[in-house]
mmCIF file of C-alpha atoms in Angstrom:
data_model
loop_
_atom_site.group_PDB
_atom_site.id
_atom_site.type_symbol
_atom_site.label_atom_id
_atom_site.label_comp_id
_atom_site.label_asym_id
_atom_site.label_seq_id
_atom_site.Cartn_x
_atom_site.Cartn_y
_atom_site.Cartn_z
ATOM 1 C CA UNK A 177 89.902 93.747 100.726
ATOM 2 C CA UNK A 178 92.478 93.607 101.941
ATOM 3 C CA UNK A 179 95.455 93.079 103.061
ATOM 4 C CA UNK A 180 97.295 89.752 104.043
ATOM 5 C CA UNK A 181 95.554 88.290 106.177
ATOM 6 C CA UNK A 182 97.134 85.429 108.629
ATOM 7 C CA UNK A 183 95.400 82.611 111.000
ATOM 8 C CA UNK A 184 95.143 81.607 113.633
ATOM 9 C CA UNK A 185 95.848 84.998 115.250
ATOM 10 C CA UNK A 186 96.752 82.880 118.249
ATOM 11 C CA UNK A 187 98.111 79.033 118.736
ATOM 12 C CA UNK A 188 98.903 77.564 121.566
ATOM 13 C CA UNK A 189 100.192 73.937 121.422
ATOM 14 C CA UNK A 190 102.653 72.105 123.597
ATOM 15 C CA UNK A 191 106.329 70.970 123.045
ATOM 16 C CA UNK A 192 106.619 68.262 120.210
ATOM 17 C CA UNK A 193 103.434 68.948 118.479
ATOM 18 C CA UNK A 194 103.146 69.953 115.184
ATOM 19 C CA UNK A 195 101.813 73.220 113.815
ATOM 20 C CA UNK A 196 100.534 74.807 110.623
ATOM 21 C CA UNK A 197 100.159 78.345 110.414
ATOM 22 C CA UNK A 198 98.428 80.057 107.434
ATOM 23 C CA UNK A 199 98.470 82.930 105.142
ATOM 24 C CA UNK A 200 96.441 85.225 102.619
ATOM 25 C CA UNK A 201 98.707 87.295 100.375
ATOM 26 C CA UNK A 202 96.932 90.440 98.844
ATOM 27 C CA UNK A 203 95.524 89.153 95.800
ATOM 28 C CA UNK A 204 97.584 89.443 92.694
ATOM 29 C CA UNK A 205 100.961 89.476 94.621
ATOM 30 C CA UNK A 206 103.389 87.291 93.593
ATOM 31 C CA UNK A 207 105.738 87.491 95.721
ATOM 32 C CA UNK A 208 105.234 86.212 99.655
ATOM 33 C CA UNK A 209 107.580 86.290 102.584
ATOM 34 C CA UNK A 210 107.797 84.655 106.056
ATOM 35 C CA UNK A 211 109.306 86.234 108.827
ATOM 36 C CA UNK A 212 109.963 85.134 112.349
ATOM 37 C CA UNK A 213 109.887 88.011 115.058
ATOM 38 C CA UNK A 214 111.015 86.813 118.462
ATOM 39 C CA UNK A 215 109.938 89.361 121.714
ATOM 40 C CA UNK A 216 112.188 92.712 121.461
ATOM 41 C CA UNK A 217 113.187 91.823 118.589
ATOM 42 C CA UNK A 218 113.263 92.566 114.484
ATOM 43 C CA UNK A 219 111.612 89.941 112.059
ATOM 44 C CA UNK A 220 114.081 87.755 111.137
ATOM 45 C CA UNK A 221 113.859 86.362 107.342
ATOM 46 C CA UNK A 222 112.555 82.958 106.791
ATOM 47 C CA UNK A 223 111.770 82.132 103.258
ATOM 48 C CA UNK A 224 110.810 84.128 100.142
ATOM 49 C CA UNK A 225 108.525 82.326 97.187
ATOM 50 C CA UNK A 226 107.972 83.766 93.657
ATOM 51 C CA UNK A 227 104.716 82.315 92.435
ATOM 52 C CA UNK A 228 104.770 78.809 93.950
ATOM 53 C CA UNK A 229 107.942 77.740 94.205
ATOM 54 C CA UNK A 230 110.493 78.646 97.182
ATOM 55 C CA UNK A 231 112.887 81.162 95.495
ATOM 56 C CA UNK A 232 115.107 81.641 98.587
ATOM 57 C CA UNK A 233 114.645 79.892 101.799
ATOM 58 C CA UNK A 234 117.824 80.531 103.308
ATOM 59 C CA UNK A 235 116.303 82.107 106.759
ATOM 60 C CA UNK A 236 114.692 78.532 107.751
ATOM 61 C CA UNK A 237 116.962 77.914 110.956
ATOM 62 C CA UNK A 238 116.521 74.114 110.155
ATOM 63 C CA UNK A 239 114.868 70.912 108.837
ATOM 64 C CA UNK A 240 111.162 70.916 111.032
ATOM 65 C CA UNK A 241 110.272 73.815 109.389
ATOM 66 C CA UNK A 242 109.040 73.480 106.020
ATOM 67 C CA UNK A 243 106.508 76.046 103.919
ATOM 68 C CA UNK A 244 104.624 75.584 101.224
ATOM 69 C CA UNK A 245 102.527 77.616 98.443
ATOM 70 C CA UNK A 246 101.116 74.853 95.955
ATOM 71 C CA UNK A 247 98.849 77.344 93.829
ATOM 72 C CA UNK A 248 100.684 80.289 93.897
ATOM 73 C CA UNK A 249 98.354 82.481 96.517
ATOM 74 C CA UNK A 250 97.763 80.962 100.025
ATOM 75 C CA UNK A 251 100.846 79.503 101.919
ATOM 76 C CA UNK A 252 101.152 77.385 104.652
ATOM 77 C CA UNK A 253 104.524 77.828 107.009
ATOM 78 C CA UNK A 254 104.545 74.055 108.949
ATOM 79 C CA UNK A 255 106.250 73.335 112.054
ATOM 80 C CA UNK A 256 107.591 69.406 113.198
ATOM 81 C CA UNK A 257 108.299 68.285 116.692
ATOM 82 C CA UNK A 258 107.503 71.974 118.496
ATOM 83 C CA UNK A 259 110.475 73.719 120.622
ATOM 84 C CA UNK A 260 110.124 75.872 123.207
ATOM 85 C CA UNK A 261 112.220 78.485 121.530
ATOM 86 C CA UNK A 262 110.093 78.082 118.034
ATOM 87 C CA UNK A 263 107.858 80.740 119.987
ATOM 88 C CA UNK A 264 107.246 83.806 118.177
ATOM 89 C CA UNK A 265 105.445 85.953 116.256
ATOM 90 C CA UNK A 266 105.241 84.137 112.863
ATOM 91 C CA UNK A 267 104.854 86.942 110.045
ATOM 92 C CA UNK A 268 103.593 86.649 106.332
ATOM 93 C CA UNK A 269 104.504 89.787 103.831
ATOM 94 C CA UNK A 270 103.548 89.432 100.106
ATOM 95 C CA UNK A 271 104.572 92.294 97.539
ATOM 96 C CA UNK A 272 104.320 92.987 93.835
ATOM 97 C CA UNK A 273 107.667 91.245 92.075
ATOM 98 C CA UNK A 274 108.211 94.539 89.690
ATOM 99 C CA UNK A 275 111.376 96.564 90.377
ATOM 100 C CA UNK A 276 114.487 95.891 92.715
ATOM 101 C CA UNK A 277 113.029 98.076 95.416
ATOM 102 C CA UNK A 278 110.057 95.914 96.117
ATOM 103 C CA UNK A 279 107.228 97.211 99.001
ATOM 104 C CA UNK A 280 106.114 94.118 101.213
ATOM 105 C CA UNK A 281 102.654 94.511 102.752
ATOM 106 C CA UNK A 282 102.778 92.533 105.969
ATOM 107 C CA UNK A 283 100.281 90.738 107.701
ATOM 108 C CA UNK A 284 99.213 91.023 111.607
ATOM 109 C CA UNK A 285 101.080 87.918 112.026
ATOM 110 C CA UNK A 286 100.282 84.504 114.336
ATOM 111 C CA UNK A 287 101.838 84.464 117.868
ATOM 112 C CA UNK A 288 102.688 80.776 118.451
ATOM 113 C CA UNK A 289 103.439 79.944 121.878
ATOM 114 C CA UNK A 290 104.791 76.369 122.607
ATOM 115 C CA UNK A 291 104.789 74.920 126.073
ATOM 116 C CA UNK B 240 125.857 87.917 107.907
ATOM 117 C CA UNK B 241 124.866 91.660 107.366
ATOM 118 C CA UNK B 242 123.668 92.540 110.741
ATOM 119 C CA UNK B 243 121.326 96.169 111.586
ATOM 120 C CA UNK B 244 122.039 97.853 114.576
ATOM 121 C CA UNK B 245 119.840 99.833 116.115
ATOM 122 C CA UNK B 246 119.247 103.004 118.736
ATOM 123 C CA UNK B 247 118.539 103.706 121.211
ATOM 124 C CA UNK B 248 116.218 100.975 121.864
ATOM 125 C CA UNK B 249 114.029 102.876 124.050
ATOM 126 C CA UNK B 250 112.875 106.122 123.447
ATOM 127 C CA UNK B 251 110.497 107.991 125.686
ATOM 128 C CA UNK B 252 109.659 111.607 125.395
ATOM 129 C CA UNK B 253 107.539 114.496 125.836
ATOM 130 C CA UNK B 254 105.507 115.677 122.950
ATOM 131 C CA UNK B 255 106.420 118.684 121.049
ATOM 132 C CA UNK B 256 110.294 117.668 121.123
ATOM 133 C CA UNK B 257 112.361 116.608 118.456
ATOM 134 C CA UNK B 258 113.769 112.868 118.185
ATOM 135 C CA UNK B 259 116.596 110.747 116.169
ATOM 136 C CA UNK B 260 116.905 107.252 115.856
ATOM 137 C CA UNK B 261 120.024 105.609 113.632
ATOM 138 C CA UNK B 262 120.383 102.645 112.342
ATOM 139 C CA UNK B 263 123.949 101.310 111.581
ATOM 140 C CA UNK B 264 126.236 98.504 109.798
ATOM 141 C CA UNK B 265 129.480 97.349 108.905
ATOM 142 C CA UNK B 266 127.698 96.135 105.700
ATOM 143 C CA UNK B 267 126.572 97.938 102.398
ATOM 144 C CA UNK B 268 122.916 97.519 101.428
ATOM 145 C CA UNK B 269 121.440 98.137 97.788
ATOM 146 C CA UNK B 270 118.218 100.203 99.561
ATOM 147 C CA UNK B 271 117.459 100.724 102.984
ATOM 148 C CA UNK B 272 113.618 100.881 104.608
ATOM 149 C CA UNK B 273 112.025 102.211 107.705
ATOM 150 C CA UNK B 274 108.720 100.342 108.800
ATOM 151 C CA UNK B 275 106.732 101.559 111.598
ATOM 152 C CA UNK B 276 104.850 98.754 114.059
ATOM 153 C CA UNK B 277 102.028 98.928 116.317
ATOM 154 C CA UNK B 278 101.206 96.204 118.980
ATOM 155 C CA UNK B 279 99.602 93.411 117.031
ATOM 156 C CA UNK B 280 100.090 94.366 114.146
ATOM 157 C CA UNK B 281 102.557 93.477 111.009
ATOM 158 C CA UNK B 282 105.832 96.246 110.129
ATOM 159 C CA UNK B 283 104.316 99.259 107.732
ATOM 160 C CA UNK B 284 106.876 100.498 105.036
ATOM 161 C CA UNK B 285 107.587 104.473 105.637
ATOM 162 C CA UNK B 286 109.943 104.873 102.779
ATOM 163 C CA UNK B 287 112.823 103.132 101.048
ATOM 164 C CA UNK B 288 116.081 105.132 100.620
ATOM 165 C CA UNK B 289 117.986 103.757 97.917
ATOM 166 C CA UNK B 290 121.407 106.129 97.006
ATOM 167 C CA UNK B 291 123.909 107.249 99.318
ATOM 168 C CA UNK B 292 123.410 110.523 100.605
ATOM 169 C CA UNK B 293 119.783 110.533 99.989
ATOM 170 C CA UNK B 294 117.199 112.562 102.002
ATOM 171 C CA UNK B 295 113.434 112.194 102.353
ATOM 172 C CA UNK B 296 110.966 114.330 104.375
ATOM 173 C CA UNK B 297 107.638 112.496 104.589
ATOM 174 C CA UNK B 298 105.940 115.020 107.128
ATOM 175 C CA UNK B 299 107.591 115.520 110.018
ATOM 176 C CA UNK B 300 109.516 112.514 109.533
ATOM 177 C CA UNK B 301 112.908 113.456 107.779
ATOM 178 C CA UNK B 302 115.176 109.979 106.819
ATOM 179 C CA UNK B 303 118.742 110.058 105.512
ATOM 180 C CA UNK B 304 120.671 107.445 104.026
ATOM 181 C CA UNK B 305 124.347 107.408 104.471
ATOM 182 C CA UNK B 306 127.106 108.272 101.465
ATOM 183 C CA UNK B 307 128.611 104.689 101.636
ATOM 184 C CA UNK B 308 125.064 102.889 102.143
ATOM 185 C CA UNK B 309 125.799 101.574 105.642
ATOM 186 C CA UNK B 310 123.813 103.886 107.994
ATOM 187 C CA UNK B 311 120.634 105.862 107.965
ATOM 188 C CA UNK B 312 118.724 108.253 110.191
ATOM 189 C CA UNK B 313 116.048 108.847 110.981
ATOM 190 C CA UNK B 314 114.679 112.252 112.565
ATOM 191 C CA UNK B 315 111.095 113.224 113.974
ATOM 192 C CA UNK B 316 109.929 116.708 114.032
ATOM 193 C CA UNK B 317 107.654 117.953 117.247
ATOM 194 C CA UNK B 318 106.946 114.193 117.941
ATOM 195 C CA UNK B 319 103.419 113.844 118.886
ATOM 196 C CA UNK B 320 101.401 110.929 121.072
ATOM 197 C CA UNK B 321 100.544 109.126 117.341
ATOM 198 C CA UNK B 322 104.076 108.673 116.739
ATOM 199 C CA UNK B 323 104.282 106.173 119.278
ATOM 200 C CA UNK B 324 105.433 102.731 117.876
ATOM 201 C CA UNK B 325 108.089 100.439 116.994
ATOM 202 C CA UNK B 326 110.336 102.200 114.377
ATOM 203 C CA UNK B 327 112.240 99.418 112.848
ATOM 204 C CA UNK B 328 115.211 99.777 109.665
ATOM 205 C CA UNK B 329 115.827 97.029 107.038
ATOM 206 C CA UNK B 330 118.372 96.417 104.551
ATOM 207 C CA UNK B 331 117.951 94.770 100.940
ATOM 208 C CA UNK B 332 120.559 91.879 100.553
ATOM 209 C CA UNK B 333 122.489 92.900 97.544
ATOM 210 C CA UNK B 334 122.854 89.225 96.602
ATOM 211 C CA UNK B 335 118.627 89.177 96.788
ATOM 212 C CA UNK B 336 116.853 92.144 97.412
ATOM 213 C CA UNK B 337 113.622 90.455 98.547
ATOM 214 C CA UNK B 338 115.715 89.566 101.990
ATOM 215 C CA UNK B 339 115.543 92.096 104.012
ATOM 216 C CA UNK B 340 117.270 92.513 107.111
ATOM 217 C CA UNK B 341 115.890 93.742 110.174
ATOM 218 C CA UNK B 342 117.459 96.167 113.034
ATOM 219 C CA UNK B 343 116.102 95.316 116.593
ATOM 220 C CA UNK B 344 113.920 98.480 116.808
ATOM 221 C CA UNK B 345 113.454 101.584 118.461
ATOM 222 C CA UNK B 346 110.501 101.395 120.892
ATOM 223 C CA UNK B 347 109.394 105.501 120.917
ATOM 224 C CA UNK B 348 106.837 106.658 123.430
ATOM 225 C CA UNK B 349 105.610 110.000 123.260
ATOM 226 C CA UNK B 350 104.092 111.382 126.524
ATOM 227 C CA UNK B 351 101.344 114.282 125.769
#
């Protein structure tokens, strides 16, 4: 029972490849969250979906990223054409959607590392 | 942009002593958190602060948020080895308060 859960913990792939990185909300959340979090560095907002549609994805810095929650639970954050600088922690939160003041339960987050 | 600034960024002391950490902007939030991190893991809320002026003690962890909604403090009693982390502070967008946006973090090492 959990909590959000996120895979691979790890993924390696090289430069131009494309990625797909996955993620578990707690069950009954609505709401789920990607953040980026670059080394010495805050997570850095991504995209926000309320049930399965993308409610806000402001934070995506640009077209070869692309996420996706089709049933309203798992999502899937997808990567095109790999950069060396998309490496990162990749982080998934997921909250109740009840009240302005919203906790988000984060996951332990995939550390993509592009060569 | 509503940017989170952040310090000190490194923090090491002894245990027993007393610590703050602040967390400043030029912006106004609607509600203000502070997460705690451990290595490999995800950010875990410690409270949300969400009127100016506020205070909450959760411990020995005492956080403040500022009368115009722009700053907030954070201040650790007798700081002890478990306190170690990654203290970070985020601010709710007021346009969307399910952006949050992150400071850089205070890395805090306590020595025993």
């Amino acid at each position: 029972g959990a909590g959000v859960s996120q895979t691979p913990s790890n993924k390696v792939t090289e430069k131009g490849k494309y990625v797909e990185l996955r993620c578990d909300p707690i069950s009954g959340h609505t709401a789920l969250y990607w953040y980026r979090q670059s080394l010495g560095q805050g997570p850095e907002f991504l995209i926000y979906f309320q049930g399965t549609g993308a409610a806000d994805d402001s934070g995506l810095p640009n077209d070869r990223f692309f996420a996706v929650r089709p049933e309203g639970s798992v999502s899937t954050l997808k990567i095109q054409r790999t950069e060396r600088g998309d490496s990162a922690v990749y982080l998934c939160a997921s909250s109740l959607d009840f009240g302005p003041y919203n906790e988000q339960f984060f996951g332990p987050g995939t550390r993509l590392t592009v060569l | 942009t509503q940017l989170l600034e952040q310090s000190p960024q490194f923090l090491s002391i002894q245990e027993g002593e007393n610590l703050t950490v602040y967390c400043n902007s030029s912006s106004v939030f609607s509600s203000l958190q502070w997460y705690r991190q451990e290595p490999g893991e995800g950010p875990v809320l410690l409270v949300t602060v969400v009127t100016g002026g506020e205070v909450k003690k959760l411990k020995r962890l005492t956080f403040q948020f500022g009368d115009a909604r722009k700053d907030s403090s954070l201040h650790i009693t007798a700081a002890q080895p478990g306190d170690t982390g990654l203290y970070l502070c985020a601010g709710a967008n007021r346009r969307s308060a399910r952006q949050l946006t992150f400071g850089s973090g205070t890395q805090l090492t306590v020595l025993p």
